[in-house]
């Protein structure tokens, strides 16, 4: 994970969900403050730990959410910024054979 | 319901916007010897009758389904129609294929999902391919105006350009547009339904197997048109992907894009078994089981991904896959 990629991922996800938020990145691009349309603020940052990268989501009045993968981090971010957006859940079906 | 112990038959879904030539195509195809043993299901109001004794019709379900995942909703009419056909087949009226024509305004996704995931349907049919007819004369205007048309194109395995005999100007703009929206789908030209039946039947291969055979169109074909909410992204992957990363990537794509992800196809070098390419093929969030080919079609393995949908951006998808791959490699301690 690089700071530049972090910014691509966060900005890109917010654009995909078409949410109206203000996203402000720290100068080192390791964290981003996101203010939603109703004024709620959330900070998402990535932190390098000995076992790898963790994603920390800080929301006022709530316990921090710490994820060890981008997948649940994106899920949490979507639940906060785009709660009405429907997400798909991968379903594998048996392959075909003719 | 009667048990019908008969092997599943391949089903081709033919869709396309109103007036794009679906019925003409089917009527012409049924006259071909190669498709003589074909049963047809017409899923459309007011469709002209086709003089074929095996024709079944399943009435359009106009109930708006708002319960979430459409693939989980039983498509009772379709299931019943297929079941009736299979009963006839079991009683000796042999046919080797089913062709399903959808309504011109249909979103074919629920039908494709049902054919892939519905247990009853899967016991009767194997989804072979989705053929989409596009009017060679009015196709551009239709694409500009109707989102349903753009979605149909995005879901196509084969694009059939119809009425090409009536076109006075060249169709380059239309074919460029179609290629930009669905770079993986071959474009076949048709006059009054006169096409090689192999386009419908695929010869000896299924659409899965054809993925490896199709020409991969590089990023130079990616350009957005003013009206295109549906676009495509093609990636060539430089390094093998761990199997776990691949499944996490698919889940992240399905969650992030939701219904905006229409198709995802690929041939991937998996780190655990790099000599045998893995085939990915999904419609929205429903994927065929990942399976491996015995060998790479090219001398040098080339992992390729093609995604079609709304709001897809290449650099975001690349960043997502790179991040997930790194996470999995780090977690495995390599």
PDB file of C-alpha atoms in Angstrom, chain A residues 1-2 5 8-18 48 51-53 55 68-72 74-75 78 85-98, chain B residues 10 97 116-117 122 126-128 201 203 205-208 248 250-252 254-258 260 285-290 311 315-316 319-320 322-324 326-327 330:
ATOM      1  CA  UNK A   1       0.000   0.000   0.000  1.00  0.00           C
ATOM      2  CA  UNK A   2       1.310   3.374  -0.962  1.00  0.00           C
ATOM      3  CA  UNK A   5      -2.802   4.205  -4.025  1.00  0.00           C
ATOM      4  CA  UNK A   8      -6.939   6.434  -5.564  1.00  0.00           C
ATOM      5  CA  UNK A   9      -8.886   3.796  -3.645  1.00  0.00           C
ATOM      6  CA  UNK A  10     -10.754   6.169  -1.363  1.00  0.00           C
ATOM      7  CA  UNK A  11     -11.537   8.821  -3.970  1.00  0.00           C
ATOM      8  CA  UNK A  12     -12.471   6.146  -6.469  1.00  0.00           C
ATOM      9  CA  UNK A  13     -14.832   4.347  -4.112  1.00  0.00           C
ATOM     10  CA  UNK A  14     -16.632   7.560  -3.211  1.00  0.00           C
ATOM     11  CA  UNK A  15     -16.999   8.359  -6.910  1.00  0.00           C
ATOM     12  CA  UNK A  16     -18.327   4.873  -7.681  1.00  0.00           C
ATOM     13  CA  UNK A  17     -20.966   5.270  -4.970  1.00  0.00           C
ATOM     14  CA  UNK A  18     -21.799   8.778  -6.220  1.00  0.00           C
ATOM     15  CA  UNK A  48       1.566  -0.224   8.764  1.00  0.00           C
ATOM     16  CA  UNK A  51       1.937  -8.159  10.244  1.00  0.00           C
ATOM     17  CA  UNK A  52       0.854  -5.884   7.415  1.00  0.00           C
ATOM     18  CA  UNK A  53      -1.425  -2.938   6.743  1.00  0.00           C
ATOM     19  CA  UNK A  55      -7.321   0.120   7.947  1.00  0.00           C
ATOM     20  CA  UNK A  68      -6.948  -6.072   8.253  1.00  0.00           C
ATOM     21  CA  UNK A  69      -8.092  -5.981   4.653  1.00  0.00           C
ATOM     22  CA  UNK A  70      -9.362  -3.412   2.228  1.00  0.00           C
ATOM     23  CA  UNK A  71     -12.483  -5.501   1.607  1.00  0.00           C
ATOM     24  CA  UNK A  72     -14.140  -4.920   5.015  1.00  0.00           C
ATOM     25  CA  UNK A  74     -14.537  -0.530   1.911  1.00  0.00           C
ATOM     26  CA  UNK A  75     -17.641  -2.220   3.296  1.00  0.00           C
ATOM     27  CA  UNK A  78     -19.821   2.302   2.163  1.00  0.00           C
ATOM     28  CA  UNK A  85     -26.437   1.434  -1.804  1.00  0.00           C
ATOM     29  CA  UNK A  86     -27.016  -2.247  -2.524  1.00  0.00           C
ATOM     30  CA  UNK A  87     -23.986  -4.463  -2.621  1.00  0.00           C
ATOM     31  CA  UNK A  88     -23.648  -7.741  -4.437  1.00  0.00           C
ATOM     32  CA  UNK A  89     -22.486 -10.859  -2.670  1.00  0.00           C
ATOM     33  CA  UNK A  90     -20.557 -13.242  -4.858  1.00  0.00           C
ATOM     34  CA  UNK A  91     -22.396 -16.428  -5.659  1.00  0.00           C
ATOM     35  CA  UNK A  92     -20.540 -19.251  -7.362  1.00  0.00           C
ATOM     36  CA  UNK A  93     -22.655 -21.699  -9.294  1.00  0.00           C
ATOM     37  CA  UNK A  94     -21.611 -24.953 -10.847  1.00  0.00           C
ATOM     38  CA  UNK A  95     -19.830 -24.551 -14.148  1.00  0.00           C
ATOM     39  CA  UNK A  96     -21.556 -25.651 -17.282  1.00  0.00           C
ATOM     40  CA  UNK A  97     -20.681 -28.519 -19.492  1.00  0.00           C
ATOM     41  CA  UNK A  98     -22.184 -29.266 -22.831  1.00  0.00           C
TER      42      UNK A  98
ATOM     43  CA  UNK B  10     -28.003 -25.876 -23.974  1.00  0.00           C
ATOM     44  CA  UNK B  97     -31.420 -26.852 -27.807  1.00  0.00           C
ATOM     45  CA  UNK B 116     -27.098 -20.011 -13.898  1.00  0.00           C
ATOM     46  CA  UNK B 117     -28.286 -20.329 -10.323  1.00  0.00           C
ATOM     47  CA  UNK B 122     -30.068 -25.836 -14.017  1.00  0.00           C
ATOM     48  CA  UNK B 126     -27.183 -25.143 -19.495  1.00  0.00           C
ATOM     49  CA  UNK B 127     -26.890 -21.476 -20.318  1.00  0.00           C
ATOM     50  CA  UNK B 128     -24.835 -21.411 -23.476  1.00  0.00           C
ATOM     51  CA  UNK B 201     -24.746 -22.888 -31.147  1.00  0.00           C
ATOM     52  CA  UNK B 203     -20.135 -25.386 -32.518  1.00  0.00           C
ATOM     53  CA  UNK B 205     -17.570 -24.981 -27.516  1.00  0.00           C
ATOM     54  CA  UNK B 206     -19.508 -23.178 -24.851  1.00  0.00           C
ATOM     55  CA  UNK B 207     -19.137 -19.468 -24.203  1.00  0.00           C
ATOM     56  CA  UNK B 208     -16.792 -20.336 -21.321  1.00  0.00           C
ATOM     57  CA  UNK B 248     -11.541 -11.602  -2.500  1.00  0.00           C
ATOM     58  CA  UNK B 250     -14.407 -10.728  -7.038  1.00  0.00           C
ATOM     59  CA  UNK B 251     -16.187 -10.137  -3.731  1.00  0.00           C
ATOM     60  CA  UNK B 252     -14.818  -6.588  -3.486  1.00  0.00           C
ATOM     61  CA  UNK B 254     -19.417  -7.247  -6.397  1.00  0.00           C
ATOM     62  CA  UNK B 255     -19.784  -5.306  -3.163  1.00  0.00           C
ATOM     63  CA  UNK B 256     -18.398  -2.033  -4.428  1.00  0.00           C
ATOM     64  CA  UNK B 257     -20.136  -1.895  -7.785  1.00  0.00           C
ATOM     65  CA  UNK B 258     -23.291  -3.822  -6.926  1.00  0.00           C
ATOM     66  CA  UNK B 260     -23.347  -1.598 -11.816  1.00  0.00           C
ATOM     67  CA  UNK B 285     -22.365 -11.031  -8.731  1.00  0.00           C
ATOM     68  CA  UNK B 286     -23.166 -14.528  -9.990  1.00  0.00           C
ATOM     69  CA  UNK B 287     -20.146 -16.458 -11.222  1.00  0.00           C
ATOM     70  CA  UNK B 288     -19.655 -19.837 -12.753  1.00  0.00           C
ATOM     71  CA  UNK B 289     -17.326 -21.919 -10.628  1.00  0.00           C
ATOM     72  CA  UNK B 290     -13.758 -21.026 -11.411  1.00  0.00           C
ATOM     73  CA  UNK B 311     -18.651   3.740 -13.447  1.00  0.00           C
ATOM     74  CA  UNK B 315      -6.860   2.718 -12.137  1.00  0.00           C
ATOM     75  CA  UNK B 316      -9.252   2.001  -9.247  1.00  0.00           C
ATOM     76  CA  UNK B 319      -5.321  -0.467  -7.278  1.00  0.00           C
ATOM     77  CA  UNK B 320      -7.906  -2.756  -5.688  1.00  0.00           C
ATOM     78  CA  UNK B 322      -2.856  -4.867  -6.301  1.00  0.00           C
ATOM     79  CA  UNK B 323      -3.861  -4.103  -2.714  1.00  0.00           C
ATOM     80  CA  UNK B 324      -5.699  -7.370  -2.177  1.00  0.00           C
ATOM     81  CA  UNK B 326      -0.333  -7.643  -1.453  1.00  0.00           C
ATOM     82  CA  UNK B 327      -2.503  -8.315   1.583  1.00  0.00           C
ATOM     83  CA  UNK B 330       1.783 -10.554   3.327  1.00  0.00           C
TER      84      UNK B 330
END
